[in-house]
CSV table of C-alpha atoms and ligand atoms in Angstrom, one decimal:
chain,number,residue,atom,x,y,z
A,432,MET,CA,3.6,-15.3,2.5
A,433,ASP,CA,6.0,-17.2,4.5
A,434,ILE,CA,6.4,-14.7,7.2
A,435,GLN,CA,3.9,-14.6,10.0
A,436,TRP,CA,3.9,-11.0,11.3
A,437,TYR,CA,3.7,-10.5,15.1
A,438,PRO,CA,4.6,-7.3,17.1
A,439,GLY,CA,7.9,-8.8,18.0
A,440,HIS,CA,8.8,-9.7,14.4
A,441,MET,CA,7.6,-6.3,13.2
A,442,ASP,CA,9.8,-4.6,15.7
A,443,LYS,CA,12.8,-6.8,14.7
A,444,ALA,CA,12.2,-6.1,10.9
A,445,GLN,CA,12.0,-2.4,11.5
A,446,LYS,CA,15.2,-2.3,13.5
A,447,GLU,CA,16.9,-4.4,10.8
A,448,VAL,CA,15.8,-2.0,8.1
A,449,GLN,CA,16.9,1.0,10.2
A,450,SER,CA,20.3,-0.4,10.7
A,451,LYS,CA,20.5,-1.0,7.0
A,452,LEU,CA,19.4,2.4,6.3
A,453,LYS,CA,22.4,3.9,8.0
A,454,GLN,CA,24.5,2.5,5.3
A,455,VAL,CA,22.8,3.6,2.3
A,456,ASP,CA,22.2,6.9,0.4
A,457,VAL,CA,19.1,6.0,-1.4
A,458,VAL,CA,16.1,3.6,-0.9
A,459,ILE,CA,14.4,1.8,-3.6
A,460,GLU,CA,11.0,0.9,-2.5
A,461,LEU,CA,9.1,-1.8,-4.4
A,462,ALA,CA,5.3,-1.7,-4.5
A,463,ASP,CA,3.1,-4.1,-6.8
A,464,ALA,CA,1.9,-2.1,-9.7
A,465,ARG,CA,-1.6,-3.8,-9.4
A,466,ILE,CA,-2.0,-2.5,-5.8
A,467,PRO,CA,0.6,0.2,-5.1
A,468,ARG,CA,-1.3,1.7,-2.3
A,469,SER,CA,-1.9,-1.7,-0.4
A,470,SER,CA,1.6,-3.2,-1.0
A,471,ARG,CA,3.5,-0.5,0.8
A,472,ASN,CA,4.5,-0.6,4.4
A,473,PRO,CA,2.3,1.9,6.5
A,474,LEU,CA,5.4,3.2,8.5
A,475,LEU,CA,8.0,3.4,5.6
A,476,GLU,CA,7.8,7.1,5.2
A,477,THR,CA,8.4,7.6,8.9
A,478,ILE,CA,11.3,5.0,8.9
A,479,ILE,CA,13.2,6.4,6.0
A,480,GLN,CA,12.3,10.0,6.9
A,481,ASP,CA,14.1,12.3,4.4
A,482,LYS,CA,16.4,9.9,2.8
A,483,PRO,CA,16.2,10.1,-1.0
A,484,SER,CA,13.8,7.3,-2.4
A,485,VAL,CA,12.5,6.0,-5.5
A,486,ILE,CA,9.2,3.9,-5.9
A,487,VAL,CA,9.5,0.8,-8.3
A,488,LEU,CA,6.1,-0.4,-9.3
A,489,THR,CA,6.8,-4.2,-9.9
A,490,LYS,CA,5.0,-6.8,-11.9
A,491,ALA,CA,3.9,-4.1,-14.4
A,492,ASP,CA,3.3,-7.0,-16.9
A,493,LEU,CA,0.3,-7.8,-14.9
A,494,ALA,CA,-1.1,-4.4,-14.3
A,495,ASP,CA,-3.1,-2.1,-16.5
A,496,PRO,CA,-0.6,0.1,-18.2
A,497,LYS,CA,-2.8,3.1,-18.3
A,498,VAL,CA,-3.4,2.9,-14.5
A,499,THR,CA,0.3,2.4,-13.9
A,500,GLU,CA,1.0,5.6,-15.7
A,501,GLU,CA,-1.6,7.3,-13.4
A,502,TRP,CA,0.1,5.9,-10.3
A,503,LYS,CA,3.4,7.2,-11.4
A,504,GLN,CA,1.9,10.7,-12.1
A,505,TYR,CA,0.3,10.5,-8.6
A,506,TYR,CA,3.6,9.9,-7.0
A,507,ARG,CA,5.4,12.5,-9.0
A,508,ASP,CA,2.8,15.1,-8.1
A,509,GLN,CA,3.9,14.4,-4.5
A,510,GLY,CA,7.6,14.9,-5.4
A,511,ILE,CA,8.3,11.1,-5.3
A,512,GLU,CA,10.1,9.6,-8.4
A,513,ALA,CA,8.3,6.4,-9.5
A,514,VAL,CA,9.3,4.0,-12.3
A,515,ASP,CA,7.6,0.7,-13.3
A,516,VAL,CA,9.3,-2.5,-14.2
A,517,ASP,CA,8.6,-6.1,-15.3
A,518,SER,CA,11.3,-8.3,-14.0
A,519,LYS,CA,9.9,-11.4,-15.3
A,520,HIS,CA,10.7,-10.2,-18.9
A,521,LYS,CA,13.5,-7.8,-17.8
A,522,LYS,CA,11.7,-4.7,-18.9
A,523,GLY,CA,12.4,-1.3,-17.4
A,524,LEU,CA,15.2,-2.3,-15.2
A,525,HIS,CA,17.6,0.2,-16.5
A,526,VAL,CA,15.5,3.1,-15.5
A,527,ILE,CA,15.9,2.2,-11.7
A,528,LYS,CA,19.4,3.2,-11.5
A,529,GLU,CA,19.0,6.4,-13.4
A,530,ALA,CA,16.1,7.3,-11.1
A,531,ALA,CA,18.0,6.5,-7.9
A,532,LEU,CA,21.1,8.3,-9.0
A,533,GLN,CA,18.9,11.4,-9.9
A,534,GLN,CA,17.5,11.4,-6.3
A,535,THR,CA,21.0,11.7,-4.9
A,536,GLU,CA,22.1,14.6,-7.0
A,537,ARG,CA,21.9,17.1,-4.0
A,538,LEU,CA,24.0,14.8,-1.9
A,539,GLN,CA,26.6,14.5,-4.8
A,540,ALA,CA,26.6,18.3,-5.1
A,541,ARG,CA,27.3,18.5,-1.4
A,542,TRP,CA,30.3,16.2,-1.6
A,543,LYS,CA,31.6,18.3,-4.3
A,544,ARG,CA,31.1,21.5,-2.4
A,545,LYS,CA,32.8,20.0,0.7
A,546,GLY,CA,35.6,18.6,-1.6
A,547,ILE,CA,34.8,15.0,-0.6
A,548,LYS,CA,36.0,12.6,-3.1
A,549,PRO,CA,33.0,11.1,-5.1
A,550,ARG,CA,32.2,7.4,-4.4
A,551,ALA,CA,29.6,5.0,-5.7
A,552,ILE,CA,26.1,5.8,-4.4
A,553,ARG,CA,24.9,3.1,-2.0
A,554,ALA,CA,21.4,1.8,-2.5
A,555,MET,CA,19.0,-0.7,-0.8
A,556,ILE,CA,15.7,-2.3,-1.8
A,557,ILE,CA,12.8,-2.5,0.5
A,558,GLY,CA,9.3,-4.0,0.2
A,559,ILE,CA,6.8,-6.4,1.7
A,560,PRO,CA,7.1,-10.1,1.1
A,561,ASN,CA,6.3,-11.3,-2.4
A,562,VAL,CA,6.5,-8.0,-3.9
A,563,GLY,CA,9.2,-9.1,-6.3
A,564,LYS,CA,12.4,-8.1,-4.4
A,565,SER,CA,14.6,-11.2,-5.2
A,566,THR,CA,13.4,-11.6,-8.7
A,567,LEU,CA,14.2,-7.9,-9.3
A,568,ILE,CA,17.6,-8.2,-7.8
A,569,ASN,CA,18.5,-11.4,-9.7
A,570,GLN,CA,17.4,-9.9,-13.0
A,571,TRP,CA,19.0,-6.6,-12.4
A,572,ILE,CA,22.3,-7.7,-11.6
A,573,GLY,CA,22.5,-10.5,-14.1
A,574,LYS,CA,25.7,-12.5,-14.2
A,575,LYS,CA,27.9,-9.7,-15.0
A,576,THR,CA,27.9,-8.3,-11.5
A,577,ALA,CA,30.5,-9.3,-9.1
A,578,LYS,CA,30.0,-9.3,-5.4
A,579,ILE,CA,32.4,-6.8,-3.6
A,580,GLY,CA,33.5,-7.5,-0.1
A,581,ASP,CA,32.5,-6.1,3.3
A,582,ARG,CA,33.2,-2.6,3.9
A,583,PRO,CA,34.8,-1.1,7.2
A,584,GLY,CA,32.1,-0.1,9.6
A,585,ILE,CA,29.5,-2.1,7.9
A,586,THR,CA,27.7,-5.2,9.1
A,587,LYS,CA,29.6,-8.3,8.4
A,588,ASN,CA,28.0,-10.8,6.1
A,589,GLN,CA,26.4,-8.2,4.1
A,590,GLN,CA,27.6,-7.8,0.6
A,591,TRP,CA,27.4,-5.1,-1.9
A,592,LEU,CA,26.6,-5.8,-5.5
A,593,LYS,CA,28.2,-3.5,-8.0
A,594,MET,CA,25.7,-1.8,-10.3
A,595,GLY,CA,28.3,-0.3,-12.7
A,596,LYS,CA,30.8,2.3,-11.2
A,597,GLU,CA,28.2,4.6,-10.0
A,598,MET,CA,26.1,2.5,-7.7
A,599,ASP,CA,26.5,-0.3,-5.2
A,600,LEU,CA,23.4,-2.2,-4.1
A,601,LEU,CA,22.9,-4.0,-0.7
A,602,ASP,CA,22.5,-7.6,-1.5
A,603,THR,CA,19.8,-8.5,1.0
A,604,PRO,CA,16.6,-6.3,0.7
A,605,GLY,CA,14.8,-4.9,3.6
A,606,ILE,CA,11.6,-6.6,4.4
A,607,LEU,CA,8.7,-4.8,6.1
A,608,TRP,CA,5.0,-5.8,6.6
A,609,PRO,CA,2.0,-4.6,4.8
A,610,LYS,CA,-1.0,-3.0,6.5
A,611,PHE,CA,-2.9,-6.3,6.3
A,612,GLU,CA,-5.2,-5.7,9.3
A,613,ASP,CA,-7.0,-3.2,7.2
A,614,PRO,CA,-9.8,-5.0,5.2
A,615,TYR,CA,-9.4,-2.8,2.2
A,616,VAL,CA,-5.7,-3.7,2.1
A,617,GLY,CA,-6.3,-7.4,3.0
A,618,GLU,CA,-8.5,-8.0,0.2
A,619,ARG,CA,-6.2,-6.6,-2.4
A,620,LEU,CA,-3.2,-8.4,-0.9
A,621,ALA,CA,-5.0,-11.6,-0.8
A,622,ALA,CA,-6.1,-11.2,-4.5
A,623,THR,CA,-2.5,-10.8,-5.7
A,624,GLY,CA,-1.4,-13.8,-3.5
A,625,ALA,CA,0.7,-11.8,-1.1
A,626,ILE,CA,-1.2,-13.4,1.9
A,627,LYS,CA,-1.3,-17.2,2.5
A,628,ASP,CA,-4.3,-18.8,0.9
A,629,GLU,CA,-5.2,-20.7,4.0
A,630,LEU,CA,-6.0,-17.5,5.7
A,631,LEU,CA,-8.7,-16.5,3.1
A,632,ASP,CA,-11.9,-17.4,1.7
A,633,LEU,CA,-11.1,-17.8,-2.0
A,634,GLN,CA,-14.8,-17.2,-2.9
A,635,ASP,CA,-14.6,-13.7,-1.3
A,636,ILE,CA,-11.5,-12.9,-3.2
A,637,ALA,CA,-13.0,-14.1,-6.4
A,638,TYR,CA,-16.0,-11.8,-5.8
A,639,PHE,CA,-13.7,-8.9,-5.3
A,640,ILE,CA,-11.8,-9.6,-8.5
A,641,ILE,CA,-15.0,-10.1,-10.4
A,642,GLY,CA,-16.3,-6.8,-8.9
A,643,ILE,CA,-13.4,-4.8,-10.2
A,644,CYS,CA,-13.5,-6.5,-13.6
A,645,GLN,CA,-17.1,-5.9,-13.8
A,646,GLU,CA,-16.6,-2.2,-13.2
A,647,TYR,CA,-13.4,-1.6,-15.3
A,648,TYR,CA,-12.6,-4.6,-17.5
A,649,PRO,CA,-15.9,-6.4,-18.3
A,650,GLU,CA,-14.7,-7.3,-21.8
A,651,LYS,CA,-11.7,-9.3,-20.3
A,652,LEU,CA,-14.2,-11.4,-18.3
A,653,LEU,CA,-16.3,-12.0,-21.6
A,654,GLN,CA,-13.3,-13.1,-23.5
A,655,ARG,CA,-11.4,-15.1,-20.8
A,656,PHE,CA,-14.4,-17.1,-20.0
A,657,GLY,CA,-16.3,-17.1,-23.3
A,658,LEU,CA,-19.4,-15.5,-21.8
A,659,GLU,CA,-22.3,-14.0,-23.7
A,660,ASP,CA,-22.3,-10.2,-23.8
A,661,LYS,CA,-25.6,-9.4,-22.0
A,662,PRO,CA,-26.5,-7.1,-19.2
A,663,ARG,CA,-25.4,-8.3,-15.7
A,664,GLU,CA,-26.5,-6.3,-12.7
A,665,THR,CA,-24.4,-8.0,-9.9
A,666,SER,CA,-20.9,-9.8,-9.4
A,667,LEU,CA,-23.0,-12.8,-8.4
A,668,GLU,CA,-24.5,-13.1,-11.9
A,669,TRP,CA,-20.9,-12.9,-13.4
A,670,PHE,CA,-19.7,-15.4,-10.9
A,671,GLU,CA,-22.5,-17.9,-11.6
A,672,ASP,CA,-22.1,-17.6,-15.4
A,673,ILE,CA,-18.4,-18.2,-15.1
A,674,GLY,CA,-19.0,-21.2,-12.9
A,675,ARG,CA,-21.6,-22.6,-15.4
A,676,LYS,CA,-19.4,-21.9,-18.4
A,677,ARG,CA,-16.4,-23.7,-16.8
A,678,GLY,CA,-18.5,-26.6,-15.5
A,679,ALA,CA,-17.9,-25.8,-11.9
A,680,LEU,CA,-21.1,-27.5,-10.8
A,681,LEU,CA,-22.4,-29.5,-8.0
A,682,ALA,CA,-25.1,-32.3,-8.1
A,683,GLY,CA,-28.4,-30.7,-9.4
A,684,ALA,CA,-26.5,-28.3,-11.6
A,685,GLU,CA,-25.9,-26.0,-8.7
A,686,ILE,CA,-22.8,-23.7,-9.0
A,687,ASP,CA,-19.8,-24.9,-7.1
A,688,TYR,CA,-18.7,-21.6,-5.8
A,689,GLU,CA,-15.6,-22.8,-4.2
A,690,LYS,CA,-14.2,-24.3,-7.3
A,691,ALA,CA,-15.3,-21.5,-9.5
A,692,GLY,CA,-13.8,-19.0,-7.1
A,693,GLU,CA,-10.4,-20.8,-6.8
A,694,MET,CA,-10.3,-20.8,-10.7
A,695,VAL,CA,-11.0,-17.2,-11.0
A,696,VAL,CA,-8.3,-16.3,-8.3
A,697,ARG,CA,-5.7,-18.5,-9.9
A,698,GLU,CA,-6.4,-17.3,-13.4
A,699,PHE,CA,-6.3,-13.7,-12.2
A,700,ARG,CA,-2.9,-14.1,-10.4
A,701,GLY,CA,-1.4,-15.9,-13.4
A,702,GLY,CA,-2.3,-13.0,-15.6
A,703,LEU,CA,-4.7,-15.1,-17.7
A,704,LEU,CA,-7.6,-12.5,-17.5
A,705,GLY,CA,-5.2,-9.7,-18.9
A,706,ARG,CA,-3.5,-6.8,-17.4
A,707,ILE,CA,-5.7,-5.8,-14.5
A,708,SER,CA,-5.2,-3.1,-11.7
A,709,LEU,CA,-7.0,-3.6,-8.6
A,710,GLU,CA,-6.6,0.0,-7.2
A,711,ARG,CA,-6.3,3.5,-8.6
A,712,PRO,CA,-4.9,6.7,-7.2
A,713,ASP,CA,-8.5,8.1,-7.0
A,714,ASP,CA,-10.2,5.3,-5.3
A,715,GLU,CA,-12.2,6.2,-2.3
A,716,ILE,CA,-10.8,4.9,0.8
A,717,SER,CA,-12.2,5.3,4.2
A,718,GLU,CA,-9.5,5.9,6.8
B,860,G4P,P1,10.0,-11.2,-2.7
B,860,G4P,O1,11.4,-11.5,-2.9
B,860,G4P,O2,9.8,-9.8,-2.6
B,860,G4P,O3,9.4,-12.0,-1.7
B,860,G4P,O4,9.2,-11.8,-4.0
B,860,G4P,P2,9.8,-12.6,-5.2
B,860,G4P,O5,10.9,-12.0,-6.1
B,860,G4P,O6,10.1,-14.1,-4.7
B,860,G4P,O7,8.5,-12.7,-6.2
B,860,G4P,C1,7.2,-13.3,-5.7
B,860,G4P,C2,6.6,-13.8,-7.0
B,860,G4P,O8,6.4,-12.7,-7.8
B,860,G4P,C3,7.3,-14.9,-7.6
B,860,G4P,O9,6.4,-15.9,-8.2
B,860,G4P,C4,7.9,-14.2,-8.9
B,860,G4P,O10,8.2,-14.9,-10.0
B,860,G4P,C5,6.8,-13.1,-9.1
B,860,G4P,N1,7.3,-11.9,-9.9
B,860,G4P,C6,8.3,-11.1,-9.5
B,860,G4P,N2,8.5,-10.1,-10.3
B,860,G4P,C7,7.6,-10.3,-11.2
B,860,G4P,C8,7.2,-9.5,-12.5
B,860,G4P,O11,7.8,-8.5,-12.8
B,860,G4P,N3,6.2,-10.1,-13.2
B,860,G4P,C9,5.6,-11.2,-12.9
B,860,G4P,N4,4.5,-11.6,-13.7
B,860,G4P,N5,5.9,-12.0,-11.7
B,860,G4P,C10,6.8,-11.5,-10.9
B,860,G4P,P3,6.1,-17.3,-7.6
B,860,G4P,O12,5.0,-17.7,-8.3
B,860,G4P,O13,6.1,-17.0,-6.1
B,860,G4P,O14,7.5,-17.9,-7.9
B,860,G4P,P4,7.9,-18.6,-9.2
B,860,G4P,O15,7.1,-19.7,-9.5
B,860,G4P,O16,7.8,-17.5,-10.4
B,860,G4P,O17,9.4,-18.8,-9.1
């Protein structure tokens, strides 16, 4: 994560988002499909208030598809439309526009009632750093989309991207911070690479990833690391077997935890362990 968040930066980011919000009809909020809860901004609901919004679960190619469906249902149960996308392979992008337009149906009906001439719906993307905002915008607009000029009363230098005739998208996304001071959240953000590596102990993050795999995806660990299928009680046993199998050893055949940890984290982030979700809607979280 390139941005270091300090109170001053957070304040500035929030004001920037609020000023962009005034120009749009609908907010497209991105969250990482592997950690939808942890990758959302804690204040976003307060900031956007009752503006129509859609949650887009990004990097769905890396998340457990079954759990992603559970998350979408979880949000829909709260009256929030949620869709999932895989920008890397351009999958699911078409549904974002449909979902966003659907959220503005009431607004469009109001225009009609008042005899206001319909115009393209204005949308903006919001998300924490590294959630996939630029990738999604680039893949979504493709090469066909022409930039359209500044509009009266709208911040200069800001461009609108034409998404067909029904929607214009603000070309610069809103960036907000995650709730990284919360250890539950910090651990998950770190595992996905949303926090700078220098700030973390990769061994701890590897333990965390192994712990989740041990509980939900033991077969993925067995397969990826070619481990023997035998009972293992603790994450440490898994960790050590992985280290041994991969030759992450110090003098005297002692496990090189640092090296093994770095390997597990890197392979998880690259999707090499398979599709893994690190949080679920029914996880117990202490407030
Ligand atoms: P941001 O604008 O929100 O900060 O995020 P950005 O699009 O830069 O994406 C952050 C990282 O996430 C990038 O990887 C990007 O390739 C990856 N990413 C974005 N969307 C997807 C997706 O749908 N699936 C997968 N698997 N990855 C995705 P990077 O390693 O930082 O950069 P790069 O080496 O890919 O260029």
